[in-house]
Structure formats: structure tokens, C-alpha cells
Amino acid sequence: MLVLVTYDVVTKTPIGRKRLRKVAKICENFGIRVQNSVFECVVDATQFKQLQLALQEIIDVEEDSLRFYQLGNNYKSKVIHIGAKETFNVEDTIIL
């Protein structure tokens, strides 16, 4: 299933900036960044739970926020892109 992960981490302090980097790093392990604080992750139910738990362990629930949008397996009809960045299929092979 495709899950859209968005986050807002307060970065007023060095500790906050460190949390932001950790959150981004975990999201990179599960998906692809499509905006500054937005990742598209194609995961199964177990991976989705792992992603949630890993992020919950890092954020400060008093200051930061996470949002998960479950778009399911038929997500292609639910995603519309308009704008400058070229779109890509998150399930395609990526060559670095």
C-alpha cells in the first residue's frame, strides 16, 4: 500500500534539528521524498507499523507532529501531480 507521511518538527534548538534529521532518515529507509517534509512509502502492514513506531520514538509529541495518509494499493488513481517536479512511480526501480 502507498502511505503518505508528512511531518512538522520544531527546529528552534539543535536537539530539534537533530530530531528532524532522524525523522527524514527513517522516512528515507521506507520511501521517497516528494516534498521537503513529505514522503511516499510503499509498505506492507508490518512495515507501516515499524515506520510508525520508529518515528514515534523520535518525535517530541509536545512540539512535533506526524501525519500518515493510507492511500491503499490502488493509489495511482488517487494521486494527482501538478507543477514543476517531474513525477515518478515510487514502485519503479531507482538507479543511484
PDB file of C-alpha atoms in Angstrom, residues 9-86:
ATOM      1  CA  VAL A   9       9.403  19.049  13.545  1.00  0.00           C
ATOM      2  CA  VAL A  10      10.238  22.153  15.556  1.00  0.00           C
ATOM      3  CA  THR A  11      13.827  23.127  14.735  1.00  0.00           C
ATOM      4  CA  LYS A  12      14.407  26.095  17.031  1.00  0.00           C
ATOM      5  CA  THR A  13      17.030  24.169  19.002  1.00  0.00           C
ATOM      6  CA  PRO A  14      19.917  21.882  17.998  1.00  0.00           C
ATOM      7  CA  ILE A  15      18.004  18.974  19.521  1.00  0.00           C
ATOM      8  CA  GLY A  16      15.034  19.770  17.290  1.00  0.00           C
ATOM      9  CA  ARG A  17      17.223  19.923  14.191  1.00  0.00           C
ATOM     10  CA  LYS A  18      18.691  16.549  15.170  1.00  0.00           C
ATOM     11  CA  ARG A  19      15.175  15.096  15.514  1.00  0.00           C
ATOM     12  CA  LEU A  20      14.320  16.464  12.066  1.00  0.00           C
ATOM     13  CA  ARG A  21      17.339  14.727  10.501  1.00  0.00           C
ATOM     14  CA  LYS A  22      16.450  11.454  12.254  1.00  0.00           C
ATOM     15  CA  VAL A  23      12.834  11.612  11.093  1.00  0.00           C
ATOM     16  CA  ALA A  24      13.948  12.250   7.495  1.00  0.00           C
ATOM     17  CA  LYS A  25      16.482   9.409   7.674  1.00  0.00           C
ATOM     18  CA  ILE A  26      13.863   6.916   8.860  1.00  0.00           C
ATOM     19  CA  CYS A  27      11.451   8.033   6.151  1.00  0.00           C
ATOM     20  CA  GLU A  28      14.216   7.601   3.552  1.00  0.00           C
ATOM     21  CA  ASN A  29      14.547   3.992   4.695  1.00  0.00           C
ATOM     22  CA  PHE A  30      10.906   3.349   3.822  1.00  0.00           C
ATOM     23  CA  GLY A  31      10.166   5.640   0.912  1.00  0.00           C
ATOM     24  CA  ILE A  32      10.976   8.509  -1.381  1.00  0.00           C
ATOM     25  CA  ARG A  33      10.909  12.213  -0.541  1.00  0.00           C
ATOM     26  CA  VAL A  34       8.431  14.079  -2.744  1.00  0.00           C
ATOM     27  CA  GLN A  35       8.422  17.402  -0.851  1.00  0.00           C
ATOM     28  CA  ASN A  36      10.586  18.780   1.968  1.00  0.00           C
ATOM     29  CA  SER A  37       8.640  17.029   4.730  1.00  0.00           C
ATOM     30  CA  VAL A  38       6.599  14.598   2.656  1.00  0.00           C
ATOM     31  CA  PHE A  39       7.484  11.023   1.762  1.00  0.00           C
ATOM     32  CA  GLU A  40       5.703   8.432  -0.341  1.00  0.00           C
ATOM     33  CA  CYS A  41       6.241   4.967   1.121  1.00  0.00           C
ATOM     34  CA  VAL A  42       5.147   1.705  -0.469  1.00  0.00           C
ATOM     35  CA  VAL A  43       4.946  -0.632   2.505  1.00  0.00           C
ATOM     36  CA  ASP A  44       3.081  -3.653   3.772  1.00  0.00           C
ATOM     37  CA  ALA A  45       1.175  -3.623   7.068  1.00  0.00           C
ATOM     38  CA  THR A  46       4.184  -4.756   9.104  1.00  0.00           C
ATOM     39  CA  GLN A  47       6.499  -2.172   7.574  1.00  0.00           C
ATOM     40  CA  PHE A  48       3.885   0.511   8.111  1.00  0.00           C
ATOM     41  CA  LYS A  49       3.713  -0.320  11.815  1.00  0.00           C
ATOM     42  CA  GLN A  50       7.525  -0.352  12.028  1.00  0.00           C
ATOM     43  CA  LEU A  51       7.640   3.070  10.369  1.00  0.00           C
ATOM     44  CA  GLN A  52       5.073   4.492  12.766  1.00  0.00           C
ATOM     45  CA  LEU A  53       6.838   3.123  15.850  1.00  0.00           C
ATOM     46  CA  ALA A  54      10.268   4.299  14.705  1.00  0.00           C
ATOM     47  CA  LEU A  55       9.005   7.827  14.100  1.00  0.00           C
ATOM     48  CA  GLN A  56       7.020   7.950  17.340  1.00  0.00           C
ATOM     49  CA  GLU A  57      10.173   7.110  19.271  1.00  0.00           C
ATOM     50  CA  ILE A  58      11.968  10.147  17.847  1.00  0.00           C
ATOM     51  CA  ILE A  59       9.489  12.984  17.779  1.00  0.00           C
ATOM     52  CA  ASP A  60       8.607  15.208  20.699  1.00  0.00           C
ATOM     53  CA  VAL A  61       4.832  14.806  20.917  1.00  0.00           C
ATOM     54  CA  GLU A  62       4.546  18.163  22.699  1.00  0.00           C
ATOM     55  CA  GLU A  63       6.121  20.073  19.781  1.00  0.00           C
ATOM     56  CA  ASP A  64       6.227  17.943  16.624  1.00  0.00           C
ATOM     57  CA  SER A  65       3.573  16.263  14.526  1.00  0.00           C
ATOM     58  CA  LEU A  66       3.263  13.325  12.163  1.00  0.00           C
ATOM     59  CA  ARG A  67       0.503  12.528   9.685  1.00  0.00           C
ATOM     60  CA  PHE A  68       0.030   9.242   7.826  1.00  0.00           C
ATOM     61  CA  TYR A  69      -2.308   9.070   4.827  1.00  0.00           C
ATOM     62  CA  GLN A  70      -3.054   5.498   3.765  1.00  0.00           C
ATOM     63  CA  LEU A  71      -3.803   5.566   0.051  1.00  0.00           C
ATOM     64  CA  GLY A  72      -4.008   1.781  -0.287  1.00  0.00           C
ATOM     65  CA  ASN A  73      -2.973  -0.468  -3.155  1.00  0.00           C
ATOM     66  CA  ASN A  74      -4.968   1.401  -5.806  1.00  0.00           C
ATOM     67  CA  TYR A  75      -3.265   4.692  -5.067  1.00  0.00           C
ATOM     68  CA  LYS A  76      -2.421   5.521  -8.694  1.00  0.00           C
ATOM     69  CA  SER A  77      -5.916   6.865  -9.293  1.00  0.00           C
ATOM     70  CA  LYS A  78      -5.728   8.909  -6.073  1.00  0.00           C
ATOM     71  CA  VAL A  79      -2.518  10.842  -6.733  1.00  0.00           C
ATOM     72  CA  ILE A  80      -2.538  13.877  -8.986  1.00  0.00           C
ATOM     73  CA  HIS A  81       0.608  15.894  -9.520  1.00  0.00           C
ATOM     74  CA  ILE A  82       0.688  19.420 -10.894  1.00  0.00           C
ATOM     75  CA  GLY A  83       3.818  21.507 -11.048  1.00  0.00           C
ATOM     76  CA  ALA A  84       7.486  21.625 -11.805  1.00  0.00           C
ATOM     77  CA  LYS A  85       8.896  18.482 -10.254  1.00  0.00           C
ATOM     78  CA  GLU A  86       8.705  15.531 -12.537  1.00  0.00           C
TER      79      GLU A  86
END
